[in-house]
Coordinates of C-alpha atoms in Angstrom, one line a residue:
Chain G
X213 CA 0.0 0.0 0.0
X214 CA 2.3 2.8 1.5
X215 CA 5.2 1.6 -1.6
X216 CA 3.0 2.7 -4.0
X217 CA 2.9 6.0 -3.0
X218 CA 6.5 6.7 -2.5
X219 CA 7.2 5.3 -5.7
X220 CA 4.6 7.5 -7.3
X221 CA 5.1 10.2 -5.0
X222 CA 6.1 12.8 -7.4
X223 CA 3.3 12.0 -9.8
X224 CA 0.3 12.1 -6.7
X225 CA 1.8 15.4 -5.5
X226 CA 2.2 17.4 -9.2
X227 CA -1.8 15.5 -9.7
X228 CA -3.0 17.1 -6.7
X229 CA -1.4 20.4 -7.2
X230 CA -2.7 20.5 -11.1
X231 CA -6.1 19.9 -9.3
X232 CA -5.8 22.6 -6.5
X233 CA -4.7 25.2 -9.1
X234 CA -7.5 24.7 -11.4
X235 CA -9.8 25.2 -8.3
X236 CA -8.3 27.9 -7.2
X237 CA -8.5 29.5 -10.8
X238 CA -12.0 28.3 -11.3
X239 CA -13.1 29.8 -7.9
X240 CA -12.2 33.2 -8.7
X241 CA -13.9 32.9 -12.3
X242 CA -17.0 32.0 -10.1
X243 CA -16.8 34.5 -7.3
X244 CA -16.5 37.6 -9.9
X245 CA -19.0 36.0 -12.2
X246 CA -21.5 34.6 -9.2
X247 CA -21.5 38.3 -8.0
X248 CA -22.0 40.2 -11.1
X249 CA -24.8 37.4 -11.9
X250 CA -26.1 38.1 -8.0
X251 CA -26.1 41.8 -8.6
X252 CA -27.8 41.6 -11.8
X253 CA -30.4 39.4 -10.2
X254 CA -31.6 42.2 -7.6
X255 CA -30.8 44.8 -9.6
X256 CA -34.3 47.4 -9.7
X257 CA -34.3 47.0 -13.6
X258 CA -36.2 44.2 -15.1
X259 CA -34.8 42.9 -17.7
X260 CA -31.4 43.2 -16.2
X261 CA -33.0 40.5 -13.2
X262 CA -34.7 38.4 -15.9
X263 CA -31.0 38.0 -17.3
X264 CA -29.9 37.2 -14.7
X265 CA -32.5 34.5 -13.6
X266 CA -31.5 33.4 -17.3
X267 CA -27.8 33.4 -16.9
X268 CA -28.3 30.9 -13.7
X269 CA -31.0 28.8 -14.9
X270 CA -28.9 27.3 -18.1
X271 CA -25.6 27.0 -15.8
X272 CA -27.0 25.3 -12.9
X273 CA -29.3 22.8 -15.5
X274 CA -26.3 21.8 -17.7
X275 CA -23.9 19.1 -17.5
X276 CA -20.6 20.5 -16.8
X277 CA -19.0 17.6 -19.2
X278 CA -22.1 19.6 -21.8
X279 CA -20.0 22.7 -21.1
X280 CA -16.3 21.2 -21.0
X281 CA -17.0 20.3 -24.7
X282 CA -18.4 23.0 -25.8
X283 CA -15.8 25.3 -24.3
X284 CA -12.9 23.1 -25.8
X285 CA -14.0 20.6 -28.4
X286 CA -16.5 23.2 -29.8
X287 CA -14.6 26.2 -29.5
X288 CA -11.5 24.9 -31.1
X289 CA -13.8 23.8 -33.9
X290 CA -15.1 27.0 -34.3
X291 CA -11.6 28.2 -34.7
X292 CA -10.4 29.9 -31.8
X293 CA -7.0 28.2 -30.6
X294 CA -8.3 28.2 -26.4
X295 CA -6.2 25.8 -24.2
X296 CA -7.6 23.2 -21.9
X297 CA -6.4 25.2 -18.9
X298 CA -8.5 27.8 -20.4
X299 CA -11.2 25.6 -21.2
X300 CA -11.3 24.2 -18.2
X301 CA -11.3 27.3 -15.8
X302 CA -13.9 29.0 -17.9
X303 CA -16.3 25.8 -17.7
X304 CA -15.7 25.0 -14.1
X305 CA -16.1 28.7 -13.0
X306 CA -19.1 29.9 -14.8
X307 CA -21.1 26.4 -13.4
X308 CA -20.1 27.3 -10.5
X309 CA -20.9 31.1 -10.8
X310 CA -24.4 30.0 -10.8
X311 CA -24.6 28.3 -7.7
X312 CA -22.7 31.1 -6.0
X313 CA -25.1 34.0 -7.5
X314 CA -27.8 32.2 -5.9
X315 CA -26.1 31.8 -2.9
X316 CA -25.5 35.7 -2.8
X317 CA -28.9 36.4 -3.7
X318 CA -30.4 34.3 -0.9
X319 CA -27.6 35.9 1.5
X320 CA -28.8 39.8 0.1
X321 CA -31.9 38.8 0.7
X322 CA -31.4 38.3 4.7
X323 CA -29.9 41.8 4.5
X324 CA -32.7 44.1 6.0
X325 CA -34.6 46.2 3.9
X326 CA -34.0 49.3 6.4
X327 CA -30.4 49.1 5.5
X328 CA -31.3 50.0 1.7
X329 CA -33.1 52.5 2.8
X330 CA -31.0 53.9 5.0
X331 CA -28.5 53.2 2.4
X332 CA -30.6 55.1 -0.8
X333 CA -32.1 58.0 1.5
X334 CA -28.3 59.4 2.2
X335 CA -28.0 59.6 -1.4
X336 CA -26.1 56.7 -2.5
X337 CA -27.5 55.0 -6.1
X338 CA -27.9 51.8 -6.2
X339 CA -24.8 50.2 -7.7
X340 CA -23.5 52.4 -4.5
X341 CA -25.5 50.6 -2.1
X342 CA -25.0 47.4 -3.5
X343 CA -21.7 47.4 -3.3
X344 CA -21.0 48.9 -0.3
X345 CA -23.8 48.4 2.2
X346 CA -25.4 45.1 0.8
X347 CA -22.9 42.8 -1.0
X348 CA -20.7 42.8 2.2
X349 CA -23.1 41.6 4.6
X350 CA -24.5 39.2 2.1
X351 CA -20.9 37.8 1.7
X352 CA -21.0 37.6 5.9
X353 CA -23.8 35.3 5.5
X354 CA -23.1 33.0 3.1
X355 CA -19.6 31.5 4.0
X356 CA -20.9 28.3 4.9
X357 CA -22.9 27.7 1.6
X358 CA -19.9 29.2 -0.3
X359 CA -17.7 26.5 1.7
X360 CA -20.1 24.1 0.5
X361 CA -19.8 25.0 -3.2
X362 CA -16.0 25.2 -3.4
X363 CA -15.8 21.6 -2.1
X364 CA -18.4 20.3 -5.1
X365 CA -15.8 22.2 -7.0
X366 CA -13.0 19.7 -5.9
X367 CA -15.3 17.0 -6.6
X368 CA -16.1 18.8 -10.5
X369 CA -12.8 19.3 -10.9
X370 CA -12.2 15.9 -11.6
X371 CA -14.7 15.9 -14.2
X372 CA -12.4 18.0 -15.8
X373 CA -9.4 16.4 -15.8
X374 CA -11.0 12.9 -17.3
X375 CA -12.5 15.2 -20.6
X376 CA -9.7 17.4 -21.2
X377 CA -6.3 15.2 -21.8
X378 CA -4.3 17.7 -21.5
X379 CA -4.8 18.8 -17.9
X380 CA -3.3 15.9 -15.3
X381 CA -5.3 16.4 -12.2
X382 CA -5.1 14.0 -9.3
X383 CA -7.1 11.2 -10.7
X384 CA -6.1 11.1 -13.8
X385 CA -2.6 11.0 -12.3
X386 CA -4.3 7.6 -10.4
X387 CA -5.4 6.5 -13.5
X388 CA -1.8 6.4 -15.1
X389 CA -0.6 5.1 -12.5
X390 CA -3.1 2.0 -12.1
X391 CA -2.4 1.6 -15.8
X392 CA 1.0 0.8 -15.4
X393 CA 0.7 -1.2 -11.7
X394 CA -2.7 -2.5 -12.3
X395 CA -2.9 -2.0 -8.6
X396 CA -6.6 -0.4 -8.7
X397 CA -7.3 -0.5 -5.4
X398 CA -4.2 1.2 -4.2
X399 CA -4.0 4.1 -7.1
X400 CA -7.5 4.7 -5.9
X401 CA -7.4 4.9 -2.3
X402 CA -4.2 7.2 -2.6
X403 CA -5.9 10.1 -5.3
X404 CA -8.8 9.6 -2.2
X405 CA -6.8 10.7 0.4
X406 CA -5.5 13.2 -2.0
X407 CA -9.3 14.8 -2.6
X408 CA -10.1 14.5 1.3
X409 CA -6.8 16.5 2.2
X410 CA -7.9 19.5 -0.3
X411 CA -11.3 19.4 1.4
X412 CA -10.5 19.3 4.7
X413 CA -8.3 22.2 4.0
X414 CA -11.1 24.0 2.7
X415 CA -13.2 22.5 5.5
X416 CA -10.9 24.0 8.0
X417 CA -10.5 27.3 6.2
X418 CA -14.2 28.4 5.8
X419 CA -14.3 27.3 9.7
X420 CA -11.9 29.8 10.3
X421 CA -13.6 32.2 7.9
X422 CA -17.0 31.1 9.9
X423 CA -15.8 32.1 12.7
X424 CA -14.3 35.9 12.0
X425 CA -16.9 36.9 9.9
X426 CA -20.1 35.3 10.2
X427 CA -22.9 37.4 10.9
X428 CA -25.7 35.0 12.8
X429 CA -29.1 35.7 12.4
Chain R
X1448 CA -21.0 34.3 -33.7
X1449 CA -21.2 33.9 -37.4
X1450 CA -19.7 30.2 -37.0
X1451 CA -22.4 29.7 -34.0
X1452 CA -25.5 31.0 -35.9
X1453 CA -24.7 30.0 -39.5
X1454 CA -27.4 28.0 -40.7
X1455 CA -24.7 25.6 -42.3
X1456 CA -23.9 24.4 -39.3
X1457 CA -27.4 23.6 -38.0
X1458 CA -28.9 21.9 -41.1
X1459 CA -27.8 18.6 -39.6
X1460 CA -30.2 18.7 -36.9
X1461 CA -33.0 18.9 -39.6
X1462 CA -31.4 16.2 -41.6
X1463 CA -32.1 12.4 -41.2
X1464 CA -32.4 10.7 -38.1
X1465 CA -29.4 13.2 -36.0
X1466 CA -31.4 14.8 -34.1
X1467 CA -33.5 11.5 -33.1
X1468 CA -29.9 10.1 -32.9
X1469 CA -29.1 12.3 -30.1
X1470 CA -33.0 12.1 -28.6
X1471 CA -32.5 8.5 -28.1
X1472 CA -29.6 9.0 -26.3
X1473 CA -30.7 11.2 -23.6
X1474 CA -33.6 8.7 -23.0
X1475 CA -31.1 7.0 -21.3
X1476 CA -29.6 9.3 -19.2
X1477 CA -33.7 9.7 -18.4
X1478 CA -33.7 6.2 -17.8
X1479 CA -30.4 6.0 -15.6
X1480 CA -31.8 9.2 -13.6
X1481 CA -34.9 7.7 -12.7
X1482 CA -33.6 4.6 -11.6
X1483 CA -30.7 5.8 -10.1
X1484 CA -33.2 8.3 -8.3
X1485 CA -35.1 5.7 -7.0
X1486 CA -32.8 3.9 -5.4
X1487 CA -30.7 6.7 -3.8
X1488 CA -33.6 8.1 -1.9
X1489 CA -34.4 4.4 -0.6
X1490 CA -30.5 3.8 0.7
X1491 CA -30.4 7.6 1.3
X1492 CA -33.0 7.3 3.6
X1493 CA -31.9 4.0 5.2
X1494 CA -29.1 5.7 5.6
X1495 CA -30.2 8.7 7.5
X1496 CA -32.2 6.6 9.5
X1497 CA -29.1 4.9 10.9
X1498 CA -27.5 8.2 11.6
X1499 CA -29.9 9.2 13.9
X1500 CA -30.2 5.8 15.1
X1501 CA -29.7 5.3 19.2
X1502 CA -27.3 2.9 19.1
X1503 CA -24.1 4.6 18.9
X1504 CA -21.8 2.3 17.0
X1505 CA -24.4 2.2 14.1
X1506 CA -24.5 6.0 13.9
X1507 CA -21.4 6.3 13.7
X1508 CA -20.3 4.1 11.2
X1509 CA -23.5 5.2 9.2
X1510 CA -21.8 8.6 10.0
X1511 CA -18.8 7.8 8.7
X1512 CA -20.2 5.6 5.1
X1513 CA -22.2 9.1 4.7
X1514 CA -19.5 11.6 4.7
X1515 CA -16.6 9.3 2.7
X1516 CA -18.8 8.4 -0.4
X1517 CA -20.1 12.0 -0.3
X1518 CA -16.8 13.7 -0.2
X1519 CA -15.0 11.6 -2.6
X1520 CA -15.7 12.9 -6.7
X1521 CA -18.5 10.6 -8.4
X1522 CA -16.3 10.5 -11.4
X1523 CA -14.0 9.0 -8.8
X1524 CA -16.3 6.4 -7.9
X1525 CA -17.7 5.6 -11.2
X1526 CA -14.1 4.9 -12.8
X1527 CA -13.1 2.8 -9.5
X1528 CA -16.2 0.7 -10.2
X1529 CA -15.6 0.1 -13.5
X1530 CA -12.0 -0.7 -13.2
X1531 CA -12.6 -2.9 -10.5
X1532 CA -16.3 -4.6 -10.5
X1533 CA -15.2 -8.3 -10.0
X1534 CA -16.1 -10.4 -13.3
X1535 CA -18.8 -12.6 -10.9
X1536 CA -20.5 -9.7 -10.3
X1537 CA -20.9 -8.6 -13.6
X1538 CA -22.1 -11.5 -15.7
X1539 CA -24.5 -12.1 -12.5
X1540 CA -26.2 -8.5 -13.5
X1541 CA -26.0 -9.7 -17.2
X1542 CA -27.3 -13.2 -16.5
X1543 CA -30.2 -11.7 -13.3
X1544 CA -31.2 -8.3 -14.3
X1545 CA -34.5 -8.1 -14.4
X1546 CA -36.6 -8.4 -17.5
X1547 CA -38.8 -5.0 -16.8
X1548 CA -35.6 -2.8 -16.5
X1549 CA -34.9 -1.0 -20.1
X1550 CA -32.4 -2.7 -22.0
X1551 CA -29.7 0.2 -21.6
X1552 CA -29.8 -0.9 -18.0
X1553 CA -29.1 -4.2 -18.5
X1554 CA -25.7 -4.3 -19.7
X1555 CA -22.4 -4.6 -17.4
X1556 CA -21.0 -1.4 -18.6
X1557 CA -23.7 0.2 -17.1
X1558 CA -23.6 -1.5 -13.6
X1559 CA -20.0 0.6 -12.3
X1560 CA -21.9 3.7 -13.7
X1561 CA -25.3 3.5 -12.0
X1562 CA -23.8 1.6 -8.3
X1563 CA -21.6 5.1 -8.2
X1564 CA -24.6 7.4 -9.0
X1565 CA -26.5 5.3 -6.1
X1566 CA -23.1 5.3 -3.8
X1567 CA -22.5 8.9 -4.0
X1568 CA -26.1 10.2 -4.3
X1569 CA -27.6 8.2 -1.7
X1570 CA -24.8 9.7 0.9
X1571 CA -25.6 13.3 -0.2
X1572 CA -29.3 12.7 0.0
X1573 CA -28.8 10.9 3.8
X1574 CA -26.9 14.0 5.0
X1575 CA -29.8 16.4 3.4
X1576 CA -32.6 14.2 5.3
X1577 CA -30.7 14.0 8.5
X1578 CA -30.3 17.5 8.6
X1579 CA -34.2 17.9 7.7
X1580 CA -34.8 16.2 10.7
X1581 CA -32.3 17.6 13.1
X1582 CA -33.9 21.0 12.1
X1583 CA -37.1 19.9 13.5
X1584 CA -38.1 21.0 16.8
X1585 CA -37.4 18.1 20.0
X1586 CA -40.7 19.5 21.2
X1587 CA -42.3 17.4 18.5
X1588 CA -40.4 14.1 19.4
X1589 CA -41.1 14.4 23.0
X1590 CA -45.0 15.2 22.3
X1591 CA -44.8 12.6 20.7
X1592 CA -43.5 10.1 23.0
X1593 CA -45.5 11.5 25.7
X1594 CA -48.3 10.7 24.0
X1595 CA -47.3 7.0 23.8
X1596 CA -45.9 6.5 20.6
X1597 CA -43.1 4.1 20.1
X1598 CA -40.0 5.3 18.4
X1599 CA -40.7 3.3 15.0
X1600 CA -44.2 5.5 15.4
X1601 CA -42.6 8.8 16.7
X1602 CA -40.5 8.5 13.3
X1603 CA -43.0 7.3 11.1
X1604 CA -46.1 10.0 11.9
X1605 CA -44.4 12.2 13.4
X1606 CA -40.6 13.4 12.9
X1607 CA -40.1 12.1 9.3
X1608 CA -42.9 13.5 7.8
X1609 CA -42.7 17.2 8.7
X1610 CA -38.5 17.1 8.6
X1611 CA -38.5 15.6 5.1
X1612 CA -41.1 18.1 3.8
X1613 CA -38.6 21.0 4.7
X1614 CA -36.2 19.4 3.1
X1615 CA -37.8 18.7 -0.3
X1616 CA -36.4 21.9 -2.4
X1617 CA -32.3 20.7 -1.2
X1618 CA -33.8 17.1 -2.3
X1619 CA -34.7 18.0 -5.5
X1620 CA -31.7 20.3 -6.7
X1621 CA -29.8 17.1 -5.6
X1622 CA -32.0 15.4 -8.1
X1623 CA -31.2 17.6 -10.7
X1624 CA -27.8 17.6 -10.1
X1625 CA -27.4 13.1 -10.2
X1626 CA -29.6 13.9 -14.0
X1627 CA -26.6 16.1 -15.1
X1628 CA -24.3 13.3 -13.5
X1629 CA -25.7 11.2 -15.9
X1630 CA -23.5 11.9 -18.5
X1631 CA -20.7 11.0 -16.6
X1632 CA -20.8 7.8 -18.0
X1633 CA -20.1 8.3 -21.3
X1634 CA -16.6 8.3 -19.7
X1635 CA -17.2 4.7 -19.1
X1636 CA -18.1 3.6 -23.0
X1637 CA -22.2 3.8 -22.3
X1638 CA -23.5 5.2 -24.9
X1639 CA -25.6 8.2 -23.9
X1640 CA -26.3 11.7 -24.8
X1641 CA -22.8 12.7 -24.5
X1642 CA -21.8 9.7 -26.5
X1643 CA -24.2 9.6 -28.8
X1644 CA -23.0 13.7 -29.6
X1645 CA -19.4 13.3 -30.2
X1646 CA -19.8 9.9 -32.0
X1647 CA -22.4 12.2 -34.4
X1648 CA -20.2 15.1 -34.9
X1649 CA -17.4 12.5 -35.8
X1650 CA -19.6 10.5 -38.5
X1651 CA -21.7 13.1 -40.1
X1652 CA -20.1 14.7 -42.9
X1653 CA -18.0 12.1 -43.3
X1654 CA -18.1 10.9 -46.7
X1655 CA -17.5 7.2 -46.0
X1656 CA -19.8 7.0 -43.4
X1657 CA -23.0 9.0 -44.5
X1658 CA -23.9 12.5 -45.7
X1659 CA -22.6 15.9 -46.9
X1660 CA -24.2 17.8 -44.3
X1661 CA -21.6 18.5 -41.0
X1662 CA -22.7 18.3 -37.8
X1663 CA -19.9 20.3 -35.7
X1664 CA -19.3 19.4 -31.9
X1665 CA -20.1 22.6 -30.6
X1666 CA -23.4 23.2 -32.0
X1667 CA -24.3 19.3 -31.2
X1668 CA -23.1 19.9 -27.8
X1669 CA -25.5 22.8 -27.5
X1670 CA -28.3 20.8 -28.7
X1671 CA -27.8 18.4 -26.0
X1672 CA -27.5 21.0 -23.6
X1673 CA -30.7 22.4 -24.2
X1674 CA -32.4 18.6 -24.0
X1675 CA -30.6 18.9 -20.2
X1676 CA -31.7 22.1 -19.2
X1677 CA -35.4 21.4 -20.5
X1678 CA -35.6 18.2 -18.5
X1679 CA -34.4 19.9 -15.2
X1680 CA -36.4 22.8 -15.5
X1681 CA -39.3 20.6 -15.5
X1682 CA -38.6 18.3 -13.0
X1683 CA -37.8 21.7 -10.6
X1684 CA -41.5 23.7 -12.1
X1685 CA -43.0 20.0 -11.3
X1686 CA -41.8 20.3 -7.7
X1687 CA -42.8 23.6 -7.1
X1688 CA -45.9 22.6 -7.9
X1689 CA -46.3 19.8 -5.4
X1690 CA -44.9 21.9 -3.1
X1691 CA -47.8 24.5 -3.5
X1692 CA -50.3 21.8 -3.5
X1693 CA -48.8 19.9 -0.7
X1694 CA -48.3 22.9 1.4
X1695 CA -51.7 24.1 0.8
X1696 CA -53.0 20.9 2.3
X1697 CA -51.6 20.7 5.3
X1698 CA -51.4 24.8 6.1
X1699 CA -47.3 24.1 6.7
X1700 CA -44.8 26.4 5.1
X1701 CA -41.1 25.5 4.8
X1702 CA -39.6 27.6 7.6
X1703 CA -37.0 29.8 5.5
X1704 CA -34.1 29.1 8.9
X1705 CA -33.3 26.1 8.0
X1706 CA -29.6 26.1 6.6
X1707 CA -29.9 24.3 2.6
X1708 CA -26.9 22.4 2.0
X1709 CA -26.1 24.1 -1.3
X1710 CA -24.3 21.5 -3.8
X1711 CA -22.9 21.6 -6.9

């Protein structure tokens, strides 16, 4: 058990890093895009909410392989040379930009209304208010669902790596390496430990997070 | 934008049997969901049961199944499967499946895909219940014992049916969510929407295997993209509905404090 990972130590460690930068790219993609989406969705105009509710609805109803190969396979086809870090950034981020906009939205909406108002009625517009009044207390509130999300981001990243070749993540790292061992059970259980030790880390740090910032209500 | 909207590039959806092709294909990721639906809500709830169970050795090693098969990637978990499914086991599916399951479910490829789905689902679904009926007040389990009832009865009339209730919008975005994970196993060789898409944007055009019209991967990717987001849109709207129907009924509203676990 413990021989295969020393002997494929170097391999597990450059798998699991491939993976952790790719969620840590794909997490900012998703936290700008989630809370432009978010502002867009309580934004006082209309058709800018509608697009918004648009916007969220196809992203959180579509396979993310359904996006990975229409951000690389298609996009390629369609002539424009994008990488499959690119690809893969840009598909994992704006799926998960969805589920973050509607975190943000929920958490905006546990913001009290008398705070607008208080907000609006010393002159400040609304993009004002937003920004500085709303969209930090509805970050307060949501760290535990935004903990949440970026640990179904590990578990997506993954999906990643098995549709794009060219991006070596942790288990397709396994999957080499059960390819030239055949020992299944082993490759497995190490890429495993690899995906729990990125998630308790993230566990750990949105505790921490939790902790400082939360606002309970 | 002009190589996304040019007409060129859609006249294969119009032409021959592609587009049925692609139709039949997603009727097995239907078919995978519901099954796979079915039985992840049976062993997710079995499994929150034994989490709450008063015995503590069974709650914690139903505990402890929960949180590794729902912290490990499903992708993960399918691949493993595949790779490692003794031979027994599979030609027992092949030789004892039964006759009334469709015949996309009734192959051994399709085994590893739809045990991971169950695995991995069923442990997300457990944790969503059990937190539906921690969330409930203890005023209503004691009531209820004090009135007489056993624990099977407490459970049964009592606690289960009001903590599931508030639980049923998490539910059924987790629902949504194993239909998308459907597709995962094209990555195992099962020939679904996913499949069935780059297989089509391979042949078509092709002169040796049929046709002069194209069909390029990006636009077929759309196509099944939009069969996705139709069928989840629906299954949500038909929710809602019950919801509103269920909740008129019984003059209960899903308390808006209760933490969703949000997923991905």
């Amino acid at each position: 058990m413990l021989d295969l990972l020393t002997d494929n130590l170097d391999a597990f460690v450059s798998g699991l890093w491939v993976t952790t930068r790719l969620v840590g790219a794909s997490f900012v993609v998703a936290l700008v895009l989630g809370t432009v989406v978010a502002a867009l969705r309580v934004s006082p105009s209309v058709a800018l909410a509608r697009l918004g509710g648009v916007y969220v609805e196809i992203f959180r109803n579509i396979p993310l392989l359904v996006l990975l190969f229409i951000a690389f396979a298609g996009v390629r086809r369609g002539g424009i040379d994008i990488t499959a870090w690119t690809a893969g950034i840009l598909s994992l981020g704006v799926y998960t930009s969805a589920y973050v906009a509607e975190a943000l939205r929920s958490g905006v909406a546990a913001v009290s209304r008398g705070q607008v108002e208080a907000s609006l009625s010393l002159g400040f517009t609304f993009a004002q208010t937003l920004r500085r009044v709303v969209l930090p207390q509805a970050f307060q509130t949501v760290i535990q669902p935004l903990g949440s999300i970026t640990i179904a981001m590990v578990k997506n990243s993954a999906i990643v790596g098995a549709s794009l070749l060219a991006l070596p993540d942790l288990l397709k790292e396994a999957r080499i390496i059960n390819s030239n061992t055949f020992q299944t059970t082993e490759s497995f259980f190490w890429a495993a430990v690899g995906y729990l030790l990125l998630t308790v880390t993230i566990t750990i740090v949105f505790r921490v997070l939790e902790a400082r910032y939360a606002v309970r209500r | 934008m002009g190589y996304l909207f040019d007409p060129a590039n859609w006249e294969w959806v119009i032409t021959g049997n592609n587009a049925r092709f692609l139709v039949e294909g997603f009727l097995v990721n239907v078919q995978i969901a519901l099954v796979s639906m079915v039985l992840a809500l049976a062993l997710g709830l079995t499994l929150a049961l034994l989490s709450l169970s008063r015995i503590a050795p069974v709650r914690v090693g139903a505990k402890l199944w929960i949180d590794v098969f729902r912290n490990l990637p499903l992708i993960f978990l399918i691949l493993y499967l595949a790779l490692s499914l003794p031979e027994s086991v599979r030609s027992f599916w092949v030789d004892n499946a039964p006759g009334f399951l469709p015949e996309a479910m009734r192959s051994q490829l399709v085994l590893a895909g739809v045990l991971g789905l169950v695995l991995y689902n069923s442990a997300v679904l457990a944790e969503i219940m059990r937190a539906g009926v921690l969330s409930l007040d203890r005023g209503q389990r004691e009531a209820a014992a004090a009135l007489g009832l056993s624990y099977s009865q407490q459970m049964r009339q009592v606690v289960l049916p009001q903590g599931l209730r508030r639980m049923v919008p998490a539910t059924v975005s987790q629902l949504v969510t194993l239909t998308k994970d459907t597709t995962l196993v094209s990555i195992i060789a099962i020939q679904e929407a996913v499949r069935s898409g780059r297989i089509l944007s391979q042949t078509a055009g092709n002169p040796f295997v049929g046709g002069d019209v194209t069909a390029p991967i990006l636009q077929v990717m759309i196509f099944v993209g939009v069969l996705f987001i139709a069928f989840n849109l629906a299954l949500s709207r038909l929710s809602r509905r019950l919801e509103t129907r269920e909740s008129r009924r019984t003059a209960t509203r899903a308390p808006s404090t209760v933490e969703q676990p949000a997923a991905a």
